Every structure is written in structure tokens, then in C-alpha cells.
XYZ file of C-alpha atoms in Angstrom:
598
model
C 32.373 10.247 -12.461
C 31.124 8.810 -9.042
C 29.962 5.854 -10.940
C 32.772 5.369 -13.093
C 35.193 5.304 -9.267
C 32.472 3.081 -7.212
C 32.515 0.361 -10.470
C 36.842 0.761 -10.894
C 36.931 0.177 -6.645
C 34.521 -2.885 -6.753
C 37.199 -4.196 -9.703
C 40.125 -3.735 -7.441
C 38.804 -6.027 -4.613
C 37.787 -9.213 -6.155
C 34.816 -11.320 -7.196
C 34.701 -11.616 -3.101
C 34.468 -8.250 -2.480
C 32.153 -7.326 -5.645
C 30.031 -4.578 -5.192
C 26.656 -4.100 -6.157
C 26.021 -2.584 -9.176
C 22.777 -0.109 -8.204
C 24.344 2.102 -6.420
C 23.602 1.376 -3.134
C 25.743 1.610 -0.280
C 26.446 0.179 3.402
C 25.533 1.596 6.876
C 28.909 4.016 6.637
C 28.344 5.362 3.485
C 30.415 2.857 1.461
C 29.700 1.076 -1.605
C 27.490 -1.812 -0.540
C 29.837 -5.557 -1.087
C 27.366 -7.801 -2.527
C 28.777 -11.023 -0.236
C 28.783 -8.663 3.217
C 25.070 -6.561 3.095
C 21.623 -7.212 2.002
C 20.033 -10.050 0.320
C 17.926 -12.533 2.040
C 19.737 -12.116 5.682
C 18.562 -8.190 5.478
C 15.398 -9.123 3.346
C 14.399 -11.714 6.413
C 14.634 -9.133 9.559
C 12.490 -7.312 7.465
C 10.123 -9.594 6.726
C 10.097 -10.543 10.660
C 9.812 -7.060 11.269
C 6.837 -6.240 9.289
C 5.280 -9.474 10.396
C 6.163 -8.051 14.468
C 4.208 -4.184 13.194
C 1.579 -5.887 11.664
C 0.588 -7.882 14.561
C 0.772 -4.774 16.419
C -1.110 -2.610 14.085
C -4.442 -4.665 13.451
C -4.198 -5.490 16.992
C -6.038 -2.080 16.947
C -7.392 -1.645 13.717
C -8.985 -5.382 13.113
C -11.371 -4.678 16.339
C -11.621 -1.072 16.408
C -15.138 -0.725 14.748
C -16.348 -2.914 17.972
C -14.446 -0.938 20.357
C -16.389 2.230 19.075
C -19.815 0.725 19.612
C -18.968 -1.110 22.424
C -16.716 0.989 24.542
C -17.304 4.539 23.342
C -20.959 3.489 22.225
C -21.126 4.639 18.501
C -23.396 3.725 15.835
C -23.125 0.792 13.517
C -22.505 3.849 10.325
C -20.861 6.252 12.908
C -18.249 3.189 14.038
C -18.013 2.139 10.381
C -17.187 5.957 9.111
C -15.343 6.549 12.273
C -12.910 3.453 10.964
C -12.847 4.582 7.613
C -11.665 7.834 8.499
C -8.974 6.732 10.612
C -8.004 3.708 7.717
C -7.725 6.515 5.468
C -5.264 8.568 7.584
C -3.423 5.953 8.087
C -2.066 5.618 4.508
C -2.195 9.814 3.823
C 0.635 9.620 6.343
C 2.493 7.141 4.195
C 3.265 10.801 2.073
C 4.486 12.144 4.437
C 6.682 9.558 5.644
C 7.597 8.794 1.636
C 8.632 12.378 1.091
C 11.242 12.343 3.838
C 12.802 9.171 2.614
C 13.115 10.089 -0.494
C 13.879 13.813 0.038
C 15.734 13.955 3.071
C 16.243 10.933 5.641
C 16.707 8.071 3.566
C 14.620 4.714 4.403
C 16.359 3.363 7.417
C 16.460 6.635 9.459
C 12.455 7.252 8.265
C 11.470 3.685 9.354
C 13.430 3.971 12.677
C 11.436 7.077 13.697
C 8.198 6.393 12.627
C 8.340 2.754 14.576
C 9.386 5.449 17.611
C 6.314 6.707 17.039
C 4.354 3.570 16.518
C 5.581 2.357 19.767
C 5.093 5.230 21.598
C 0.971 5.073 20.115
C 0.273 2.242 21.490
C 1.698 2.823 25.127
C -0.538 5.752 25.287
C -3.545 3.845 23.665
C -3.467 1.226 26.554
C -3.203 3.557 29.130
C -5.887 5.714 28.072
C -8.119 2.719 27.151
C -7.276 0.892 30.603
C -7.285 3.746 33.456
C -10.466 6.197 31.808
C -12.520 4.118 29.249
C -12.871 0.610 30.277
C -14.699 1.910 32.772
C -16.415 -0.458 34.546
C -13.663 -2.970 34.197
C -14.900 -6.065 32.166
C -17.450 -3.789 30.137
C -17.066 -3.712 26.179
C -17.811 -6.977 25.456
C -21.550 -8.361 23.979
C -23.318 -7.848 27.304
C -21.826 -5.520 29.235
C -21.737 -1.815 28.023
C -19.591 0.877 29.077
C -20.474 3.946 31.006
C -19.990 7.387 29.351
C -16.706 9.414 29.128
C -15.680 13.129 29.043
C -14.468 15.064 26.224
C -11.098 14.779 27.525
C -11.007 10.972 27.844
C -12.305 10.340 24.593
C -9.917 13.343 23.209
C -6.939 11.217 24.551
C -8.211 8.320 22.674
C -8.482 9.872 19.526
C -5.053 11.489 19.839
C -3.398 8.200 20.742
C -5.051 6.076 17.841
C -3.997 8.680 15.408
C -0.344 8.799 16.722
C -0.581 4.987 16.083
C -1.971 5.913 12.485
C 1.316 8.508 12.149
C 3.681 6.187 13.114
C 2.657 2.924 11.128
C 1.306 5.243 8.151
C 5.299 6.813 7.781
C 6.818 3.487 8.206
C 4.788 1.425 5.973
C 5.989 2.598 2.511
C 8.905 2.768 3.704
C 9.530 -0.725 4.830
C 8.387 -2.358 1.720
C 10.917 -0.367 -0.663
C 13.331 -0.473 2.296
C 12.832 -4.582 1.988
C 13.570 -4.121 -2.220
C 16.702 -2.290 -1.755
C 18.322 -5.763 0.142
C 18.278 -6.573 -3.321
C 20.237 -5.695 -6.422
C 18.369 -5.807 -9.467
C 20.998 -5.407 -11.965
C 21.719 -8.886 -10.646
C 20.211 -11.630 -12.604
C 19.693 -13.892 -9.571
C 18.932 -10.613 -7.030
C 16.505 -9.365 -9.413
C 14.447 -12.533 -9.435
C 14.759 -12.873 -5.618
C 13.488 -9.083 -5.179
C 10.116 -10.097 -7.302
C 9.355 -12.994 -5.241
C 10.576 -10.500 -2.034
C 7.041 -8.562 -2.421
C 5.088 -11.590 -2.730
C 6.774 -12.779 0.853
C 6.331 -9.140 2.235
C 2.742 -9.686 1.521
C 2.531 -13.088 3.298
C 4.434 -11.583 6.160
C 1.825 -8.763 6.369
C -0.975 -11.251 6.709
C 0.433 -13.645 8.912
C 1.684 -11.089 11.464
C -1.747 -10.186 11.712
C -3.509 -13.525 11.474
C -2.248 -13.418 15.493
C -4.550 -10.213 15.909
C -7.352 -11.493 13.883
C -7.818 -14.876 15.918
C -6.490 -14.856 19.348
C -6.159 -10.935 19.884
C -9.629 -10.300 18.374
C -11.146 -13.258 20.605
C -10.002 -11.617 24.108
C -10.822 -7.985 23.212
C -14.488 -9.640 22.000
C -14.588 -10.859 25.457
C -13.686 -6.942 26.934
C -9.841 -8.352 27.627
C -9.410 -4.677 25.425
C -6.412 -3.067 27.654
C -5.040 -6.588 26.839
C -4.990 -6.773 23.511
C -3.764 -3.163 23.031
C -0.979 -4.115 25.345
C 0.075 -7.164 23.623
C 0.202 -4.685 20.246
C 2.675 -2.435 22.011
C 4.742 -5.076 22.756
C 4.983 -6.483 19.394
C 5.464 -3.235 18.103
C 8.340 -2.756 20.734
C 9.839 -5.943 19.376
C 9.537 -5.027 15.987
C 11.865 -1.944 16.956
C 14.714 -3.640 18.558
C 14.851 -6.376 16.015
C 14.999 -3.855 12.800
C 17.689 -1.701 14.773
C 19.745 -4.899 15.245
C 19.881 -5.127 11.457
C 21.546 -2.228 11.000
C 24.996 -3.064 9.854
C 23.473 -5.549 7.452
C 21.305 -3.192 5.469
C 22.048 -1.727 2.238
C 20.968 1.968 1.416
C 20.409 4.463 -1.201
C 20.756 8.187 -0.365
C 18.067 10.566 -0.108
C 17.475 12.293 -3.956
C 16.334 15.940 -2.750
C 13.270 17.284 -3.012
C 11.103 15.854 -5.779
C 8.594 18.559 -5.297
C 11.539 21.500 -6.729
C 12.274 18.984 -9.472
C 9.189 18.813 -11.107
C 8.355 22.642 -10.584
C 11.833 23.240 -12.414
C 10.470 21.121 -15.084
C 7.123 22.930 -15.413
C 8.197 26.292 -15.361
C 11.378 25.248 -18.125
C 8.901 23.859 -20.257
C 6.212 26.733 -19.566
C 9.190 29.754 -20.770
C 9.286 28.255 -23.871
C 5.934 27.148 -24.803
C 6.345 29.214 -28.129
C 9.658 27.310 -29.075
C 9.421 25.002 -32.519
C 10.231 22.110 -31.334
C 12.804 19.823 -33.989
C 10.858 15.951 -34.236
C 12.330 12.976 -32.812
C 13.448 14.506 -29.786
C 16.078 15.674 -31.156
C 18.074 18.649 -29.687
C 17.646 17.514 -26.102
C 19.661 18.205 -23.078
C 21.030 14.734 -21.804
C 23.788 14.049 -19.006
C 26.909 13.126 -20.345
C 27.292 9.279 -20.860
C 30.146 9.585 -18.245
C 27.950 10.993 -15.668
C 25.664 9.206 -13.002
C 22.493 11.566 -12.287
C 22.529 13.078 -8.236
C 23.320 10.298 -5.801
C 23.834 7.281 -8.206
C 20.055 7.137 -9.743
C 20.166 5.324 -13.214
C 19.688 7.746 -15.623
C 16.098 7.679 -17.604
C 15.947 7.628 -21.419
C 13.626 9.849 -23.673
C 9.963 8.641 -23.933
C 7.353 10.059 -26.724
C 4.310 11.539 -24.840
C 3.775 14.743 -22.858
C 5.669 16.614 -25.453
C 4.756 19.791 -23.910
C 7.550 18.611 -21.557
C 10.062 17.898 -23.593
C 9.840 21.834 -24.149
C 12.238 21.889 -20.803
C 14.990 19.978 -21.764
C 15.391 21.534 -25.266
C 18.152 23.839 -25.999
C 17.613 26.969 -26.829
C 20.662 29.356 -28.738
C 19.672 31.210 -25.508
C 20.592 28.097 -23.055
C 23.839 27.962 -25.161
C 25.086 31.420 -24.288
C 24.023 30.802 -20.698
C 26.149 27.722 -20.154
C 29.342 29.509 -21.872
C 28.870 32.460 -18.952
C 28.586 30.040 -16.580
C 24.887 30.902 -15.701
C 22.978 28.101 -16.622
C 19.852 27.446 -14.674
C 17.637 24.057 -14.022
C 14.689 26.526 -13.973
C 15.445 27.660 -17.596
C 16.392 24.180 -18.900
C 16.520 20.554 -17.670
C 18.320 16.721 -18.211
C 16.154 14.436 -19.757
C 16.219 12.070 -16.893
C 14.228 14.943 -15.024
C 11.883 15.237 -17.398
C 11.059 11.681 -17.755
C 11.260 11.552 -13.779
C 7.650 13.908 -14.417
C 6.519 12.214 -17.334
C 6.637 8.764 -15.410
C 4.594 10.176 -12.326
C 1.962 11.362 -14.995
C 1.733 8.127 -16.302
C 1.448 6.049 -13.162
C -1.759 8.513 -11.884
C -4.577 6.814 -13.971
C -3.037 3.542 -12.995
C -3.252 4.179 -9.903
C -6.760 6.069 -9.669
C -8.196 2.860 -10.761
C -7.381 0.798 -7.502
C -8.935 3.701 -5.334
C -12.765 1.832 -6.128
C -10.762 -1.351 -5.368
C -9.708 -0.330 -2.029
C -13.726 0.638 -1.198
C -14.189 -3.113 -1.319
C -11.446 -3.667 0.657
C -11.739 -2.031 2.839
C -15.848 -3.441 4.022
C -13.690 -6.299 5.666
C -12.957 -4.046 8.088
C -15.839 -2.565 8.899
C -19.437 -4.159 7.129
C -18.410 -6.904 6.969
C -17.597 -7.172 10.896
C -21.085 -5.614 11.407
C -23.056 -8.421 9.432
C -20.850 -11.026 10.751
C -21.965 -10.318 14.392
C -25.634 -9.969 12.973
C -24.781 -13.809 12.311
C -25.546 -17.295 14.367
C -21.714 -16.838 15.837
C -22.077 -19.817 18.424
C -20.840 -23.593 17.950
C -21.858 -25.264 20.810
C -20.873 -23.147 24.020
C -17.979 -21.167 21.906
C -18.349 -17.946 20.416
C -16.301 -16.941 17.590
C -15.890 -13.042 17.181
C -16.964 -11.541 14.286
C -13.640 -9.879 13.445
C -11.683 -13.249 13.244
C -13.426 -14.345 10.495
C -10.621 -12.020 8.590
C -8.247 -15.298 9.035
C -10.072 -16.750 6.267
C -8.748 -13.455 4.055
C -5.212 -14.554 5.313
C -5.500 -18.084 4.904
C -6.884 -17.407 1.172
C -3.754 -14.820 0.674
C -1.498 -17.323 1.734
C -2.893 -20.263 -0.371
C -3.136 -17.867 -3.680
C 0.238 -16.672 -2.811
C 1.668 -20.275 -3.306
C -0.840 -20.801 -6.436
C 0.630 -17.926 -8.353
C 4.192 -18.614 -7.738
C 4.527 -22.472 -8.142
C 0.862 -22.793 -10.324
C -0.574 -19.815 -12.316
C 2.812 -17.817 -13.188
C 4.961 -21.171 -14.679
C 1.359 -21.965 -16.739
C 1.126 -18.425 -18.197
C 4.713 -18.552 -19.191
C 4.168 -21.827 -21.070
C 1.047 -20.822 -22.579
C 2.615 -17.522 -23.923
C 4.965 -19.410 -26.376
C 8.038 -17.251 -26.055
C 10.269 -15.607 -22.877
C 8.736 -13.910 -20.526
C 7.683 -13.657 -16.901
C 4.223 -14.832 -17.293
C 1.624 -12.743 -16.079
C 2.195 -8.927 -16.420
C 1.868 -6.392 -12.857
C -1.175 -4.667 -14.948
C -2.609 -8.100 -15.978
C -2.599 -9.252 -12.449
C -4.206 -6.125 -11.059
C -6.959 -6.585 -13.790
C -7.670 -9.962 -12.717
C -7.990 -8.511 -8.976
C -10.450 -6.199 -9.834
C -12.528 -9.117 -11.237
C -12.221 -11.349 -8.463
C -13.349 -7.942 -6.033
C -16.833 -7.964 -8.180
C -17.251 -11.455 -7.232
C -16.800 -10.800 -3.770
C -18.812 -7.943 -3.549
C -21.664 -10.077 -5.184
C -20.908 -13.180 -2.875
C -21.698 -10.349 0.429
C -24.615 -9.397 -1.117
C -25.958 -12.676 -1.911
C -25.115 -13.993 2.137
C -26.938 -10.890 3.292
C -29.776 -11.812 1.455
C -30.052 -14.956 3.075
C -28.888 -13.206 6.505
C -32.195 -11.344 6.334
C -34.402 -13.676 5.376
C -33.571 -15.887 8.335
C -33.523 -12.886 10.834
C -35.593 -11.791 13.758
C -36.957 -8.141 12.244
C -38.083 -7.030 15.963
C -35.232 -7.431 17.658
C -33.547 -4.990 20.215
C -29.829 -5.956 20.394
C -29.514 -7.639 17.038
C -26.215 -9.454 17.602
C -26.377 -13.203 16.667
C -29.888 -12.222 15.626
C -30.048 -14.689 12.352
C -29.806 -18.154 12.283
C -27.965 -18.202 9.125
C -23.889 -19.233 10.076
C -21.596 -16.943 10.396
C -19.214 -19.390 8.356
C -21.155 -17.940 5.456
C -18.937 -15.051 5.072
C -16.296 -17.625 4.294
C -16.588 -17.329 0.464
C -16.726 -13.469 0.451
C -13.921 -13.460 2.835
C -11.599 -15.783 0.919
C -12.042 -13.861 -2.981
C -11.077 -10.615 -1.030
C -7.882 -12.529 -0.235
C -7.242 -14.114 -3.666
C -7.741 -10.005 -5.111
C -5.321 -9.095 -2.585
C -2.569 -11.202 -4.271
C -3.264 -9.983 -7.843
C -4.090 -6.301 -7.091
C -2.189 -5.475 -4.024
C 1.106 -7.332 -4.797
C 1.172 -6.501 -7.936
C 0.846 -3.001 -7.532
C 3.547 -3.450 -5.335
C 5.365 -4.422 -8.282
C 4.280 -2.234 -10.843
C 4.587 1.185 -8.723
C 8.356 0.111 -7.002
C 9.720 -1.191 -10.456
C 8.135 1.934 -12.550
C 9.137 4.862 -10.103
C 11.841 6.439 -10.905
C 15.060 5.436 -8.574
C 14.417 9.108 -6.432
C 11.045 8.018 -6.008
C 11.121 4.479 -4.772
C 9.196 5.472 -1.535
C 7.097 7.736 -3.182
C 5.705 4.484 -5.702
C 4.908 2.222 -2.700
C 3.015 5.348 -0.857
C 0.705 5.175 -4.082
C -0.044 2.085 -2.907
C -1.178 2.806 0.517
C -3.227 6.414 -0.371
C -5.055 4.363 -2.775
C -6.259 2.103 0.206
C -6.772 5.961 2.057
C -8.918 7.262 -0.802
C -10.488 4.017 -0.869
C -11.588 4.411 2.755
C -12.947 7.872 2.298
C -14.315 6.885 -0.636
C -16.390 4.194 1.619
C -16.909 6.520 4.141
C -18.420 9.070 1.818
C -20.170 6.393 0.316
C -21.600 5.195 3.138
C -22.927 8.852 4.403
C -24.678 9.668 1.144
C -26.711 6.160 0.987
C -27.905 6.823 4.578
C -28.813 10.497 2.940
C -30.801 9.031 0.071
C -32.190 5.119 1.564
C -33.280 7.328 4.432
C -35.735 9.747 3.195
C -39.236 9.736 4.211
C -38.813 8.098 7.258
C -37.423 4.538 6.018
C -34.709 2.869 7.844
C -32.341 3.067 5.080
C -29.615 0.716 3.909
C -27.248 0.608 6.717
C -29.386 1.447 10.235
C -27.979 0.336 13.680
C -30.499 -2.754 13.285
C -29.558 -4.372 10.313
C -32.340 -6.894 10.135
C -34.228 -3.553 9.338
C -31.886 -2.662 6.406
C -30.924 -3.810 2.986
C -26.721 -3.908 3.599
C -27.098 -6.013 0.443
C -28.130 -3.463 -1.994
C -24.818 -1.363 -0.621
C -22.992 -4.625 -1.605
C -24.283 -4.909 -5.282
C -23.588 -1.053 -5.619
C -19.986 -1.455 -4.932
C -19.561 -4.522 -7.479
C -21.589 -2.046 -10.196
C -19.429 0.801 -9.530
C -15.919 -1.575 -9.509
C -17.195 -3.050 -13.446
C -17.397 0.147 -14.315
C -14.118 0.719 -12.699
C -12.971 -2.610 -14.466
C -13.897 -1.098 -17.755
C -11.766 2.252 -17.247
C -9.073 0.288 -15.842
C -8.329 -1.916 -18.571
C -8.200 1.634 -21.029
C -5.469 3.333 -18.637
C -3.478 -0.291 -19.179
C -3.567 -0.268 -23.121
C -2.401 3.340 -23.021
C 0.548 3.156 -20.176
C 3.870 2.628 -21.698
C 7.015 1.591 -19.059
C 9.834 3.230 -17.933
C 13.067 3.228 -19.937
C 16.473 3.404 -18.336
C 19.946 3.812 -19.596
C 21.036 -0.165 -20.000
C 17.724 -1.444 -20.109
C 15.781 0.042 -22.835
C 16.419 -2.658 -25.422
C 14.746 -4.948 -22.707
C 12.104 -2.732 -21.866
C 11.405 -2.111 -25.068
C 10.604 -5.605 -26.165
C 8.653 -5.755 -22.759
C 6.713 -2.534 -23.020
C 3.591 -4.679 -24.742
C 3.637 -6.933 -21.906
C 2.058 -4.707 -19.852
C -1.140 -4.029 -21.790
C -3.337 -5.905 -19.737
């Protein structure tokens, strides 16, 4: 009935005083007035805000493979695991802070606390860094090393970095669906405005850190390191004050309970009666009554064929009949059809999403080989030296270009070329099409390193700036890991916010970010078992502190082999997913639901 009162309320007050029509509501608990909350005012202090964390966050991360050879005097495939690792647990915290939205806090109150912790990260990062490990002061950049540190000192380190990783890794999911919910998608004209708000989150993402990756990464390649990390925490701080001055503004949806007792409930309904003859058509199924909203205003979820074994916990039973007349009716015995589906949806979005895990391996070499082979690279113009890890603007410059393409170019084309309504390209077509432009960066690295070697000095020492070959090289490699960014990364953006079910909102962008975690400890496993193999009977193997003595290109060719394959498997797992159906949208999704084959 709670729907039935918040719809007959919004009536009563007007057209002015409309309320939205998703069930969200304000910062006192009210149903949300469409004219008053969200929308683009509450969608833009997000935006600013992520741009603000963003700057903050690859303040550390963008140059943090050259702080641990530099300052703390790693290994070229130590530093590059060492970054992987801490990449990867990054996004594993985005779980954790997904859960707690979902479950318990809601969004706001889970993004407020993990920025605490963000903030509070990167305080302690620049103190540690600037009173025990930049040590003589000056040291970390090209020609001046560092002196050794205790256990302690680089203990303090690691804890700090990975209290940065907990805080952004919480608050990251969280943001982006956070950012979505400004937005009412029952709303013709919201709806639209909440597809183009990912593609904007996205921009805002790389532009906040285009700062880090040009100016930022320039003093901390010149040892200004306690600077940069400084300069982080104060963005970060900023970032804080101006999302908490939003507050009033924001629209909200409550907390769902825990998913995790949901879907045992359904598994151990359905497992009871795994010896019940089950009537075809789904017929005989338990379903809320049309009257009813599900727990805290979710949109109920309509029956889907698939994972019948499922459907076992929402059938009723003679037994289930008796129960409910004494008044003893159980979710563990049987179960709504919108909780069944809610299980039946996750299962479908897992192959999706265990396809971008070999896409995030290539991603993720920005980071951390590609860095390496850029400062392997003529890096001079004149008298002015341009650090390695800036050559990531080029990523954000191509983001932003391919950004504008796809909205004002590629999207209106495929919509004209499709010869009927529709929104052009699909979320699964577009994350096909990023996989594809990934293999051509992958063979664009290898194909500069080739070059890189044959112009390099083989007997050099200190093998920065060793080849003549330009660093502006990289450009092209650089530039299609951008334009795969825009069809993978905001599409699945997309696809895994507008296919979760409403409880689970948080939970669909944190499959975004553990894909990039997997992808990382993919590449750092990776990584660890070529140095195993290349370096058997006493060879130098692919990735060796001297690259000139390496072949960093045959690592590069490996991951565009292994992401066809991944290509291949991808595009099955598309033909076979079928989309989400909810109450007053199935006739839509319906005719839609062939869209998404890619």
C-alpha cells in the first residue's frame, strides 16, 4: 500500500509539487518532489565531486609504480606487481562498500564515510612519505636515489596507501549509482538525462585526473613526491565538503536488507522441493499482490524462463497453503517471484561480466608497463623532460574526444541505419566493440616495443631514456585504450546499473570495479608466471629490470591473443543473456530484449 499513499500524496500537491515516480525520497525521509531534489543540480556536485576524488586518487596511483622503484627501490616486475596488487584491492573494496549501501547505510551515508576515510589516507600518506621516506630530501627522482628504510617506515606506507585504497574503493560504486539516483527513470526526459549522466561521470573521472597525470605526475617525476601527495589530500578534502554541501538536494533510496539472506532463502526454498512436479508456464507461482510495492519501494520483477530449478522456490505447494492459513508461512520454505528473479538476474549478469576481467588486464598495463617502456623512451624535447606517466593524458584526451563521437556521431548514425526505434547501439554491442579496439591496442604496444628495442642501447646500466625511439610513440596505444574505455567501461556502466535489480544498484556498479580488480591480479599473476617460464635457463626473460634485455613485446601480443579469445566467448555470453523484466515495463523490454544480442 506504501506505493499506492506516496502516488495519491504526489496527486494532492500539484504538477508543482509532483513527485517522482521511483520511489525515491528526500534527505528527511519524504517522497522526493521532482521540481525541489535531484536532477542535474544534484547530478553536477557529483560530477564535481568525482572529478575533486579522482584528482586525488591517481595523484597516488598514476605515479606509484615510480615511487616504488624510485623511493622504496623495487624492481621494474616487483613495482609493476606491487601496483597491480594494490589496483586490485582497490576495487575488492568496492564490495564491501556496495554491500553496506545496499544492505544497510544507503548511498549517501556509505559515500560520506568512505571519503572520511579517503581523506584521512592521504594525510597519513604524506606524512609518512615526507618525514621517513624521502629521505634525503630531493631523492626519488631520475638521478637521485633514496636511502633505505626500516620495516616500520615502509609498514606505515603500506598501511596508509591501502587506507587510501579502502576509502576510494567503498566510495567509488557508490558514487556512480549515487549520481543515477538524481535521476528518475520512469521519467521520459530523466531517463534520457540519466543515460547521458554515465557518459559525463566518465568524462568527469578522466578529467579530474588529467590534473594528476600532467602537472602532478611532472613534480613527483622531479622528487616534488610529499607535494604531490599533499595536493591529493587536499582535493580529496575538497571533494568532502562539497558532496556534504549537497545534502539537502539529493534524492535517496533506502537500504533493501541483506541480499546475501535473500538469495540463501531462495536456494534453500527451491532446494526442499527439488522433487516437486513442477506445472509449465510458470504457472502456480507465488507473486506479490498487484496492490503491493516489494520492501522499501523496489519495482517489482516479472517471471523470466531460465534457471527453472529456481522457480522451484516460489511455487506453491498444498503444504505452503496450510502454512499461510496458520499464520506460519516462511520465506525459507517459499518465496515472491520478484526474489527469485532478483537471483536469476545476478546469475545472468556473471558471464557478462567475467568477460571484461581479460579486458581490465589490458587496462590496466597503462598503469604500470606501459609507464616502464615509456621511461625506457627518448623522453627529452629540447631541455624539457616529459614524465613517463603523463603520457596517460593522451588516454583522457582520446576518452574525451570518443565520448563526444558516440553521443553527437556514432549513436544518431546507428539509430538511422537500424531502420526502426531504438537507441542505437546496444550496452553489450558497445562493450563488444571495446574489446576489439583493446586487441588493437595491445598489438599497437607490441609493435612500438619492437621498434623501442631495435633502437636501444643493449649494455646499458640505468636504462631510462635508453632508446632513441620517441616517447610520443606510445601515443597510438595510449589513445585506443581510451576509445575502449568509452565502449567497454561506460557501457558496462550501463548495462550492470540498468540490469541490477533496484536492491542491488550498488552491487551492479561494484561488478564494474572487481572486474578492473580481477583484471589487475589477473596481470599480476600474469606477469609472475612469464618471468617463471621466459626465465629458465638463465635468460633474461620477458620483463627484466633492463628492458633493452627483454622482449616486453611478446607479453603485449599475448594479452591481444588471450583478449580474441576472450572476444570470441564474449560475444556467446551476449547471444544467450536475456534482460530484466519489471512490472510496467515488460512490454518494452520485451520488444528490446533482442537488442542486446551483440
Amino acid at each position: 500500500m506504501a506505493c499506492l499513499e506516496v502516488c495519491m500524496e504526489g496527486n494532492f500537491k500539484g504538477e508543482k509539487e509532483e513527485n517522482t515516480l521511483d520511489g525515491t525520497v528526500d534527505w528527511k525521509g519524504q517522497p522526493a518532489i521532482k521540481g525541489k531534489t535531484g536532477q542535474w543540480v544534484a547530478g553536477a556536485i557529483v560530477l564535481l565531486n568525482q572529478g575533486l576524488a579522482t584528482l586525488a586518487f591517481f595523484g597516488v596511483g598514476v605515479n606509484l609504480v615510480l615511487f616504488l622503484t624510485r623511493v622504496l627501490g623495487q624492481n621494474n616486475a616487483d613495482a609493476a606487481n606491487s601496483v597491480s596488487k594494490w589496483t586490485g584491492t582497490v576495487y575488492i573494496f568496492s564490495l564491501v562498500g556496495a554491500f553496506l549501501s545496499d544492505s544497510y547505510w544507503g548511498r549517501y551515508k556509505t559515500c560520506a564515510i568512505f571519503q572520511v576515510i579517503f581523506v584521512i589516507g592521504l594525510v597519513s600518506l604524506s606524512l609518512s612519505s615526507y618525514m621517513f621516506l624521502i629521505r634525503p630530501r630531493g631523492c626519488g627522482d631520475e638521478q637521485t636515489p633514496c636511502g633505505s628504510h626500516s620495516s616500520l617506515e615502509v609498514g606505515m606506507f603500506y598501511l596508509s596507501s591501502y587506507l587510501v585504497a579502502l576509502g576510494n574503493g567503498g566510495y567509488q560504486p557508490n558514487i556512480a549509482t549515487f549520481g543515477a539516483d538524481q535521476f528518475d527513470e520512469e521519467d521520459p526526459r530523466e531517463g534520457h538525462s540519466k543515460v547521458a549522466f554515465f557518459s559525463y561521470f566518465y568524462l568527469s573521472l578522466n578529467l579530474g585526473s588529467l590534473f594528476s597525470n600532467t602537472i602532478l605526475s611532472y613534480f613527483e617525476d622531479e622528487g616534488m613526491w610529499a607535494l604531490g601527495f599533499w595536493v591529493s589530500a587536499g582535493s580529496a578534502f575538497a571533494a568532502l565538503v562539497l558532496f556534504l554541501m549537497g545534502s539537502t538536494r539529493y534524492r535517496h533510496f533506502r537500504p533493501s536488507g541483506n541480499p546475501i539472506a535473500r538469495f540463501c532463502q531462495v536456494l534453500v526454498a527451491a532446494t526442499k522441493k527439488w522433487r516437486v512436479q513442477m506445472p509449465e508456464g510458470g504457472k502456480g507461482l507465488y507473486a506479490e499482490d498487484s496492490k503491493d510495492c516489494p520492501p522499501n519501494g523496489s519495482r517489482k520483477m516479472l517471471h523470466t524462463h531460465g534457471f527453472k530449478f529456481l522457480d522451484r522456490a516460489a511455487y506453491i505447494t498444498s503444504r505452503d497453503l496450510q502454512d499461510q492459513k496458520q499464520g506460519s508461512s516462511s520465506l525459507w520454505l517459499i518465496c515472491p517471484i520478484s526474489q527469485v528473479e532478483e537471483v536469476k538476474c545476478i546469475l545472468r549478469l556473471l558471464p557478462i561480466w567475467l568477460c571484461t576481467i581479460i579486458y581490465s588486464v589490458v587496462f590496466t598495463q597503462m598503469a604500470s608497463l606501459f609507464v616502464e617502456q615509456g621511461a625506457a623512451m627518448k623522453t627529452t624535447i629540447s631541455n624539457f623532460r616529459i614524465p613517463p606517466a603523463s603520457m596517460s593524458s593522451f588516454d583522457i584526451l582520446s576518452v574525451a574526444l570518443f565520448i563526444f563521437l558516440y553521443r553527437r556521431v556514432l549513436d544518431p548514425l546507428a539509430c538511422r541505419l537500424r531502420k526502426r526505434d531504438s537507441k542505437g547501439l546496444t550496452e553489450l554491442q558497445r562493450m563488444g566493440i571495446g574489446l576489439v579496439i583493446a586487441v588493437l591496442a595491445m598489438v599497437s604496444a607490441g609493435i612500438v616495443e619492437c621498434y623501442r628495442l631495435k633502437y636501444a642501447q643493449k649494455s646499458c646500466t640505468h636504462c631510462e631514456g635508453s632508446s632513441s625511439l620517441s616517447i610520443f610513440w606510445q601515443v597510438p596505444q595510449y589513445a585506443f585504450i581510451g576509445a575502449s574505455e568509452v565502449f567497454m567501461y561506460v557501457g558496462q556502466l550501463e548495462f550492470f546499473n540498468a540490469q541490477a535489480p533496484d536492491g542491488l544498484k550498488s552491487f551492479g556498479s561494484a561488478l564494474c570495479m572487481t572486474s578492473i580488480s580481477l583484471g589487475n591480479y589477473v596481470s599480476s599473476l600474469l606477469v609472475t608466471m612469464v618471468m617463471k617460464i621466459s626465465t629458465e635457463d638463465h635468460m633474461p626473460g620477458w620483463i627484466p629490470g633492463n628492458l633493452n634485455r627483454g622482449h616486453l613485446d611478446r607479453f603485449y601480443f599475448l594479452l591481444a591473443a588471450l583478449t580474441t579469445i576472450d572476444l570470441v566467448v564474449y560475444i556467446a555470453c551476449a547471444k544467450w543473456y536475456r534482460c530484466i523484466k519489471r512490472e510496467g515495463k515488460c512490454e518494452q523490454e520485451e520488444d528490446e530484449e533482442d537488442e542486446f544480442d551483440v
